[in-house]
PDB file of C-alpha atoms in Angstrom:
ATOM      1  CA  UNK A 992       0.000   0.000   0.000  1.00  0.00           C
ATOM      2  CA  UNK A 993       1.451   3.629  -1.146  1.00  0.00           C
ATOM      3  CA  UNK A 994       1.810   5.609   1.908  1.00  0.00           C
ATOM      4  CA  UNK A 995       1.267   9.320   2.580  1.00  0.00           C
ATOM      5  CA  UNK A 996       2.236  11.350  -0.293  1.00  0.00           C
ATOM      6  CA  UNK A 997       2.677  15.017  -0.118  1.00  0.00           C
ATOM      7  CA  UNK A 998       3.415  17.623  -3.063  1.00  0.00           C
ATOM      8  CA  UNK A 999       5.468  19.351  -3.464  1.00  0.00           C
ATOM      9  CA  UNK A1000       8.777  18.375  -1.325  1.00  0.00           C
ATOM     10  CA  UNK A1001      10.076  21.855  -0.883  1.00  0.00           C
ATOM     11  CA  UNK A1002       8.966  25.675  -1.596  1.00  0.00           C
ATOM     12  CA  UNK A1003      10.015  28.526  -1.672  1.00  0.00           C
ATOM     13  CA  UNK A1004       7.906  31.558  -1.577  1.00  0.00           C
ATOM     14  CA  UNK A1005       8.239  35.399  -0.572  1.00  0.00           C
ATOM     15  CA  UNK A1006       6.648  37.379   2.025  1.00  0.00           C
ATOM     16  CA  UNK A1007       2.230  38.201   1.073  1.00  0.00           C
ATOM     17  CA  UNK A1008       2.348  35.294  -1.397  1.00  0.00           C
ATOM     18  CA  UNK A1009       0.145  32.398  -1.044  1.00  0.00           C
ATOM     19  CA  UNK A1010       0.851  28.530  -1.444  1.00  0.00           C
ATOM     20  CA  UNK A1011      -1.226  25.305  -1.487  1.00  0.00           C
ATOM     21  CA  UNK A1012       0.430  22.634  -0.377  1.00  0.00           C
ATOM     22  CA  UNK A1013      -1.307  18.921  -1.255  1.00  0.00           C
ATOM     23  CA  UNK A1014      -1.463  15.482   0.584  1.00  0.00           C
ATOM     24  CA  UNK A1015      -2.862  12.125  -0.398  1.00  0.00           C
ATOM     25  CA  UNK A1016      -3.462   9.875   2.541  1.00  0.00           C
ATOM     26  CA  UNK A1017      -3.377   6.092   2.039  1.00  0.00           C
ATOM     27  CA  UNK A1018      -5.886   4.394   0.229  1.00  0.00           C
ATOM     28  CA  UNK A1019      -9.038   3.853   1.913  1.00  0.00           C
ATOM     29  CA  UNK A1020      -7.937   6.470   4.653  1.00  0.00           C
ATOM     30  CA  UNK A1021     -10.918   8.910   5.159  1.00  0.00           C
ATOM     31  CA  UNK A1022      -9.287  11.107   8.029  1.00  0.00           C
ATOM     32  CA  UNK A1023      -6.171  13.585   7.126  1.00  0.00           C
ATOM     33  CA  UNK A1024      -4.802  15.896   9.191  1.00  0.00           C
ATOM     34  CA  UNK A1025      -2.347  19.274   8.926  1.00  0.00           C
ATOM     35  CA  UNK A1026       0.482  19.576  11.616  1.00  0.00           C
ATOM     36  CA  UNK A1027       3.274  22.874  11.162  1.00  0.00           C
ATOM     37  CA  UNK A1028       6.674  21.173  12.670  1.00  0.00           C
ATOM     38  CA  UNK A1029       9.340  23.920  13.748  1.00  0.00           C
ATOM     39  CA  UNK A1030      12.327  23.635  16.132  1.00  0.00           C
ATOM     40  CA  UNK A1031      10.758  26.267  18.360  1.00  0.00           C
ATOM     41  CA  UNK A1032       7.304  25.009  18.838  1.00  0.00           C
ATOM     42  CA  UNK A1033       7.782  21.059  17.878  1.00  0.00           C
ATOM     43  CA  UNK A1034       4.284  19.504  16.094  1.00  0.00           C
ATOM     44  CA  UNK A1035       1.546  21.787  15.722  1.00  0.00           C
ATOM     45  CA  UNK A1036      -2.113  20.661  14.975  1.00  0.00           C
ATOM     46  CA  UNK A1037      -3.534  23.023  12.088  1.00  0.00           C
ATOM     47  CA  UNK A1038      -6.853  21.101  11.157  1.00  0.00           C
ATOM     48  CA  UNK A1039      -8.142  17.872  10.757  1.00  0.00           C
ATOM     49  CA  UNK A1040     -10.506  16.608   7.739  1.00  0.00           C
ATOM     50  CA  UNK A1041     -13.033  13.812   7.269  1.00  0.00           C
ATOM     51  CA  UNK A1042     -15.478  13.170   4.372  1.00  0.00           C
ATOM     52  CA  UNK A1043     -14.556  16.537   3.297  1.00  0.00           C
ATOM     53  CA  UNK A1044     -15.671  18.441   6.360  1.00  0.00           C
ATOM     54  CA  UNK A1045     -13.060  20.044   8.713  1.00  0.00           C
ATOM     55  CA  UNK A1046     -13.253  18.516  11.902  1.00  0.00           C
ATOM     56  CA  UNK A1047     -11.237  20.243  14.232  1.00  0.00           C
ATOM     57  CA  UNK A1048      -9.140  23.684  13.641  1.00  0.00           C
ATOM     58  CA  UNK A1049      -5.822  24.480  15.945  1.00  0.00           C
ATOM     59  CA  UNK A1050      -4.932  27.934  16.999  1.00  0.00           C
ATOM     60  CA  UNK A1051      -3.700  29.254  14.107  1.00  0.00           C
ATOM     61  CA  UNK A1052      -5.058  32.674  12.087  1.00  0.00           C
ATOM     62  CA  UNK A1053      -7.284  32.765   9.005  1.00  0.00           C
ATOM     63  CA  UNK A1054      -4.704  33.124   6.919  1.00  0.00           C
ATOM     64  CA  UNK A1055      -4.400  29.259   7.093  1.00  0.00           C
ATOM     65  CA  UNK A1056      -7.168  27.278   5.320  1.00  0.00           C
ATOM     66  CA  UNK A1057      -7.897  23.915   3.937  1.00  0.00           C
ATOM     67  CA  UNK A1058     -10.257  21.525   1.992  1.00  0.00           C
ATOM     68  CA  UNK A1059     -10.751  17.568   1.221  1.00  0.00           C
ATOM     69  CA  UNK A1060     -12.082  16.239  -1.776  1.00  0.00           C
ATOM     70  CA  UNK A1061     -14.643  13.211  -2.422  1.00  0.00           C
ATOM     71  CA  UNK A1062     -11.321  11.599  -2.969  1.00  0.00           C
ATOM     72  CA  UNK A1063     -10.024  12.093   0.684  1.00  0.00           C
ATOM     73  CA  UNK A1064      -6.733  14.222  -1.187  1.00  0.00           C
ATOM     74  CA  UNK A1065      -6.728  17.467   0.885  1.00  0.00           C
ATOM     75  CA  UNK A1066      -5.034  20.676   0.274  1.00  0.00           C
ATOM     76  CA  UNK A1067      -4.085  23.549   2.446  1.00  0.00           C
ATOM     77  CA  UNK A1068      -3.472  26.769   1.561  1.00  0.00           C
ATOM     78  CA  UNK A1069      -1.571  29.487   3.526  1.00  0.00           C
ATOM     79  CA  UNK A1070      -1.968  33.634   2.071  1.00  0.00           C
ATOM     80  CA  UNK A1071      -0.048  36.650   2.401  1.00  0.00           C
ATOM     81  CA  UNK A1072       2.706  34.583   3.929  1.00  0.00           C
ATOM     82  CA  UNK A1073       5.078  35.916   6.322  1.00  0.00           C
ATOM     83  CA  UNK A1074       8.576  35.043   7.466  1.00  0.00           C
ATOM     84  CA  UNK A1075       7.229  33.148  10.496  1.00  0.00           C
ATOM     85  CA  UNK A1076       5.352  30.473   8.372  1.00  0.00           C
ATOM     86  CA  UNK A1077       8.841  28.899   7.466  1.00  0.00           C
ATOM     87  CA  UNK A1078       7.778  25.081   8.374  1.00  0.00           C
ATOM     88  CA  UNK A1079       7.995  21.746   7.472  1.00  0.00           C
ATOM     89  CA  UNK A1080       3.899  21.292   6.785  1.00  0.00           C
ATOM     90  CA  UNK A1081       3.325  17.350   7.709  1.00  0.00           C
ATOM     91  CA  UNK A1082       0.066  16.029   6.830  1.00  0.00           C
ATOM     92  CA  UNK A1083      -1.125  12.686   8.728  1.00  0.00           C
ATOM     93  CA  UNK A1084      -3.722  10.097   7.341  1.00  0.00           C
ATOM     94  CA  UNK A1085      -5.645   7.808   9.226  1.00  0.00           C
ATOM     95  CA  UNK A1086      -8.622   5.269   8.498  1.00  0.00           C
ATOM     96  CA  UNK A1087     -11.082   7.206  10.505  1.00  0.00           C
ATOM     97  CA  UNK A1088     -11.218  10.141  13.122  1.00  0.00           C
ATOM     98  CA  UNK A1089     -11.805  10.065  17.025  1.00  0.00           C
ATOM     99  CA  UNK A1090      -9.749   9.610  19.499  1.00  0.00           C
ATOM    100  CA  UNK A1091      -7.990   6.267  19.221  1.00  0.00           C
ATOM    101  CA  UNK A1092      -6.621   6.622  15.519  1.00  0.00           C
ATOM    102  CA  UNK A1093      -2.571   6.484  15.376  1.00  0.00           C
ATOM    103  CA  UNK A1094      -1.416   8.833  12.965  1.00  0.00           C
ATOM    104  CA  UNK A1095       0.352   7.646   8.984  1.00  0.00           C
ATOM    105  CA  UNK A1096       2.636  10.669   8.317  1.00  0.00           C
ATOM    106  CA  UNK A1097       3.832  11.903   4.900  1.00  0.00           C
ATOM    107  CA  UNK A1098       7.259  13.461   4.117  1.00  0.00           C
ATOM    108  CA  UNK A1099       5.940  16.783   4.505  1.00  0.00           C
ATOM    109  CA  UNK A1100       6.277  19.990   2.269  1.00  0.00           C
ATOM    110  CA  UNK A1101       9.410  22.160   3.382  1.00  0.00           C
ATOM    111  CA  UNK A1102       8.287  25.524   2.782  1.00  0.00           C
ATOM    112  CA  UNK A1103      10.665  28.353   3.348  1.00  0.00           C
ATOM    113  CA  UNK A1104       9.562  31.942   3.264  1.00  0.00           C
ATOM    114  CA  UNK A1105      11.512  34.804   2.119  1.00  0.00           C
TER     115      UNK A1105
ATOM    116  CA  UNK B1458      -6.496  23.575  27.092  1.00  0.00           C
ATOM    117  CA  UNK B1459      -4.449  20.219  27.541  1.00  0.00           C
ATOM    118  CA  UNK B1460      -0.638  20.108  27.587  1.00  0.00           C
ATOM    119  CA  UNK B1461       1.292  17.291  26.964  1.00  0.00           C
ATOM    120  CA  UNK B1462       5.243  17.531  28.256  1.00  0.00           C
ATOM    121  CA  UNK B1463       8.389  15.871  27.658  1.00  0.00           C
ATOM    122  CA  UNK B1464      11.495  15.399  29.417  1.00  0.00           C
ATOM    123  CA  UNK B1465      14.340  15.789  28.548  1.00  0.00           C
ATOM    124  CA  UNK B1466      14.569  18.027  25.859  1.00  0.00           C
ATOM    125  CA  UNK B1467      18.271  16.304  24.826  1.00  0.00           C
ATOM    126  CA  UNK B1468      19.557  13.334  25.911  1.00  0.00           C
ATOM    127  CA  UNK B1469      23.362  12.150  24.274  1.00  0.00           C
ATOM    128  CA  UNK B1470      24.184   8.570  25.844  1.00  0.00           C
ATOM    129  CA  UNK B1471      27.072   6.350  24.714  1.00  0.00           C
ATOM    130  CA  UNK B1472      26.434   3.580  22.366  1.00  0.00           C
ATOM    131  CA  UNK B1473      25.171   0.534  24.784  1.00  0.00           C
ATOM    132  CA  UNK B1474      23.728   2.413  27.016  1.00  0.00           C
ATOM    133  CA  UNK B1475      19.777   2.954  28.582  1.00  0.00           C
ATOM    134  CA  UNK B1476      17.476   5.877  27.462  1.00  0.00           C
ATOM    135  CA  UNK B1477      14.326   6.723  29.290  1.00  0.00           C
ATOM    136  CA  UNK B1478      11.998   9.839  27.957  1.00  0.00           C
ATOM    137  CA  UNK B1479       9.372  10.483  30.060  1.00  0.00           C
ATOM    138  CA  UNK B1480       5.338  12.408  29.023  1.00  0.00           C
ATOM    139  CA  UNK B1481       3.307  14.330  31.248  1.00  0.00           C
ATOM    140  CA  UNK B1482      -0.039  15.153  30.377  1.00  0.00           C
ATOM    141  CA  UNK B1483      -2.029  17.760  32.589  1.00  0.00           C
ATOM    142  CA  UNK B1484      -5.431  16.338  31.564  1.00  0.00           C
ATOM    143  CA  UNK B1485      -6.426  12.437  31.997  1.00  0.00           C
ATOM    144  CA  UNK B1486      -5.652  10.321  28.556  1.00  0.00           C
ATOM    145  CA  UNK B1487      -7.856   7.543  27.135  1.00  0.00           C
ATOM    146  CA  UNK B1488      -4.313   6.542  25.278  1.00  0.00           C
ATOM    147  CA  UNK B1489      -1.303   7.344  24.288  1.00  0.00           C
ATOM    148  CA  UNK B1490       0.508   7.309  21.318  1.00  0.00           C
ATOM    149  CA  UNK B1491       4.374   7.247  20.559  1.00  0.00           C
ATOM    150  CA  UNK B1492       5.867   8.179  17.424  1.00  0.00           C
ATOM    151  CA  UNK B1493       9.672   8.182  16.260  1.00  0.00           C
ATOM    152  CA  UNK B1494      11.049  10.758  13.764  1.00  0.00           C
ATOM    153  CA  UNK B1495      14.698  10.303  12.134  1.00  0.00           C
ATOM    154  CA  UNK B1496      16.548  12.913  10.963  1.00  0.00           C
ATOM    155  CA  UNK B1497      15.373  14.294   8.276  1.00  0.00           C
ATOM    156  CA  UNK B1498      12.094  12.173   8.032  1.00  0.00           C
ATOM    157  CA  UNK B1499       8.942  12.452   9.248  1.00  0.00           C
ATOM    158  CA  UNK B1500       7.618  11.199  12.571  1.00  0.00           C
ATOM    159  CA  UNK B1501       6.280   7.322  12.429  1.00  0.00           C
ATOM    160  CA  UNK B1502       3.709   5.512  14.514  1.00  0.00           C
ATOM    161  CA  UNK B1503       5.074   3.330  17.203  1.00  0.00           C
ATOM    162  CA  UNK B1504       2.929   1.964  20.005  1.00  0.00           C
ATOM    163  CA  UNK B1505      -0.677   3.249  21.417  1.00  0.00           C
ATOM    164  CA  UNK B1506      -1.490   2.696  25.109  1.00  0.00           C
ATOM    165  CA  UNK B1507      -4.973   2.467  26.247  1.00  0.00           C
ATOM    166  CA  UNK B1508      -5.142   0.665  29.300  1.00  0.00           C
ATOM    167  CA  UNK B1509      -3.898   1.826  33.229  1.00  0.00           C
ATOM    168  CA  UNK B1510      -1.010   0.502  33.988  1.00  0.00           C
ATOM    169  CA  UNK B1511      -0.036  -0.983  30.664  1.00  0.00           C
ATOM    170  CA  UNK B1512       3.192  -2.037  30.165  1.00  0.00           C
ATOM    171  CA  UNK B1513       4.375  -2.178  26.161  1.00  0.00           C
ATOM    172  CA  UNK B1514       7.630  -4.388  24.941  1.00  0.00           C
ATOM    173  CA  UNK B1515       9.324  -4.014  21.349  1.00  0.00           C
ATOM    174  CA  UNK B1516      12.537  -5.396  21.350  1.00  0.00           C
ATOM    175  CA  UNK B1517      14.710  -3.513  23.294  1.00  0.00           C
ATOM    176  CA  UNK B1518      11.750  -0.744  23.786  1.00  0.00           C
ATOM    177  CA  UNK B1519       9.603  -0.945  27.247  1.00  0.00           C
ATOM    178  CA  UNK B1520       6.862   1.514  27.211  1.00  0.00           C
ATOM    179  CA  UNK B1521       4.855   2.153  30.296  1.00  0.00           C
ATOM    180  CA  UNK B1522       1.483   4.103  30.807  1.00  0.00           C
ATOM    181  CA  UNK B1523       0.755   5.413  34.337  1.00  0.00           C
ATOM    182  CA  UNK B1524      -1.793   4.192  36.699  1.00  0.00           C
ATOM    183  CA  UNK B1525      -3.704   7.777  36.332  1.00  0.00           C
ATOM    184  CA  UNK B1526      -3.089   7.594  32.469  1.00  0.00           C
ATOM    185  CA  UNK B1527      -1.636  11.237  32.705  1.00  0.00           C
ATOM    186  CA  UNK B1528       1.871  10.125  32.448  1.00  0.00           C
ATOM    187  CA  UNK B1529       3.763   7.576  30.005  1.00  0.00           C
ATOM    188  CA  UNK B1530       7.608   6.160  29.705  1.00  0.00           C
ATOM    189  CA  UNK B1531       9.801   4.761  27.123  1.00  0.00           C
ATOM    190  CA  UNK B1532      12.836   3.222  27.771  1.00  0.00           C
ATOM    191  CA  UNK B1533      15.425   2.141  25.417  1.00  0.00           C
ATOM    192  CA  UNK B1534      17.720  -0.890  26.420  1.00  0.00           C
ATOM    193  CA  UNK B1535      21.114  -1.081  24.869  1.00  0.00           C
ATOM    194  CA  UNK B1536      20.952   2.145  23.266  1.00  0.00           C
ATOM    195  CA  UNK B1537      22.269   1.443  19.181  1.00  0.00           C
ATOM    196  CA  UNK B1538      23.204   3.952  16.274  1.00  0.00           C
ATOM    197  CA  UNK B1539      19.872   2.904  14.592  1.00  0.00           C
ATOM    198  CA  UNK B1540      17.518   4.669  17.555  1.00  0.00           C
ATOM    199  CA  UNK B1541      19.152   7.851  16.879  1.00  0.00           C
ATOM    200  CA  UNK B1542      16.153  10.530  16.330  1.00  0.00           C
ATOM    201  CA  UNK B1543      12.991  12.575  18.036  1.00  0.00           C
ATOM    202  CA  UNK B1544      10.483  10.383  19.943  1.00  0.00           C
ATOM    203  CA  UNK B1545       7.471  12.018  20.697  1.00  0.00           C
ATOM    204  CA  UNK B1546       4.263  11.255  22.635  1.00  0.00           C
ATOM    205  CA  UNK B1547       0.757  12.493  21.718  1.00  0.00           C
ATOM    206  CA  UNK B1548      -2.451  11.881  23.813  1.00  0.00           C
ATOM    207  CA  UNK B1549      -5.823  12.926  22.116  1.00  0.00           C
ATOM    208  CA  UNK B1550      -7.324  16.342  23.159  1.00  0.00           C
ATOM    209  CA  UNK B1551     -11.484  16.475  23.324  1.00  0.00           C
ATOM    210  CA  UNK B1552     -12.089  19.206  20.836  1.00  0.00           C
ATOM    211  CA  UNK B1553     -15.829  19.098  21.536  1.00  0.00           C
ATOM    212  CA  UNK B1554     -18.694  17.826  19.850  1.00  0.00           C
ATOM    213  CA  UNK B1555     -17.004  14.026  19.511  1.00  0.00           C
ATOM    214  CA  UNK B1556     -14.226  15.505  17.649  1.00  0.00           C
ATOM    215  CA  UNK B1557     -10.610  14.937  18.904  1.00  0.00           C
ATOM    216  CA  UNK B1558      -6.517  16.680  17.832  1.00  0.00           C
ATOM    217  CA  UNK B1559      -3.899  15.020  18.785  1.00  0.00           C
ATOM    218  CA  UNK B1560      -1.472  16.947  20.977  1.00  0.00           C
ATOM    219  CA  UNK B1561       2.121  16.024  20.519  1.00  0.00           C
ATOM    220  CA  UNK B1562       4.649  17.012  23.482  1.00  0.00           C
ATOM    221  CA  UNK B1563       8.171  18.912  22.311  1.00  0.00           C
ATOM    222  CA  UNK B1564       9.913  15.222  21.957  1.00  0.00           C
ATOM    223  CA  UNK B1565      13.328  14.302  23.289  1.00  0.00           C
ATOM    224  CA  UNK B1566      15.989  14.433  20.953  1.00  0.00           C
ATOM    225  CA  UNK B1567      18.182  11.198  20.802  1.00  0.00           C
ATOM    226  CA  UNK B1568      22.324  11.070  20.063  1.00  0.00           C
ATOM    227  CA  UNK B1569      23.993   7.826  20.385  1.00  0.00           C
ATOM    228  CA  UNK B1570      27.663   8.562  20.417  1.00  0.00           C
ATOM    229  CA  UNK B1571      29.327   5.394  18.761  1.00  0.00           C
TER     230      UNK B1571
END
């Protein structure tokens, strides 16, 4: 079974532009889920999605968005980036939500802002 | 809301020898997950404890959950090149409305000096 793939590996972007980042979970996979990694702050939870409705949203500002398709593939999107959003964007599939689903990471999407 | 901690932050041991990393939760878990991420790769799913109590083995891994399921352990026997890398733990935070994140503490990073 393919694993978690996320596209594109690395970005690199300049301050007020905006990105979409993608993620395919594993097949049959329903749940996916958006984490920001930096050294500073470790793993942070952006938003969950499952059958295309967002779940669960962290603490992090409009500017930081996302969708999933009838497909399960989700996107996220980030506008008017700033120099702060430098991240490695990890996106995490599992079979279904709640509370007692282990987490199938991807390689993540390096983005680096300018 | 719920934070999960880790200690220690670093930990450098000599090839051969222990490693314990230690979670803290300030809320009550109904599990806990732990998850290993190498350099440069992303973090993968290693064990889930549910029950009080419950005491894990893989290989040379022993992972422990606490009687009051707020705190968890994992201790590395024989420490070897190969276990180099971040291990975090993650307990599930109730978001509301049957919806659950997953809350990852800072990790401990792991050197094994040869």
């Amino acid at each position: 079974k393919a694993g978690v793939t996320q596209t594109p590996r690395y970005l690199i972007k300049t301050r007020g532009q905006q990105v979409t980042l993608s993620c395919s979970p594993i097949s049959g996979h329903r749940s996916v889920s958006w984490y920001q990694q930096t050294p500073g702050q470790g793993l942070q939870f952006l938003f969950e999605y499952f059958s295309e409705t967002q779940r669960n949203k962290g603490n992090f500002p409009g500017r930081f968005s996302g969708r999933q398709f009838s497909n399960s593939r989700s996107e996220m999107n980030v506008s008017t980036l700033e120099l702060g959003d430098s991240a490695l964007y990890l996106c995490a599939s599992s079979p279904v939500t709640g509370d007692n689903s282990p987490l199938h990471f991807g390689n993540g999407t390096r983005l680096t802002v300018t | 809301g719920q934070q999960v901690m880790q200690i220690p932050q670093y930990q450098h041991v000599q090839e051969g020898e222990d490693f314990t990393t230690y979670c803290n939760s300030s809320t009550t878990l109904s599990n806990i997950q732990w998850y290993k991420q190498r350099p440069g790769g992303h973090p993968v799913f290693l064990i889930q404890l549910v029950k009080s109590g419950e005491v894990k083995k893989q290989k040379r891994l022993t992972f422990q959950f606490g009687e009051a399921k707020k705190n968890s352990s994992l201790h590395i026997t024989a420490t070897q090149t190969t276990d180099v890398g971040t291990y975090f733990c993650a307990g599930p935070t109730d978001s509301g409305a049957g919806s659950y994140q997953l809350t990852f503490g800072k990790g401990t990073k792991l050197s094994v000096i040869p």
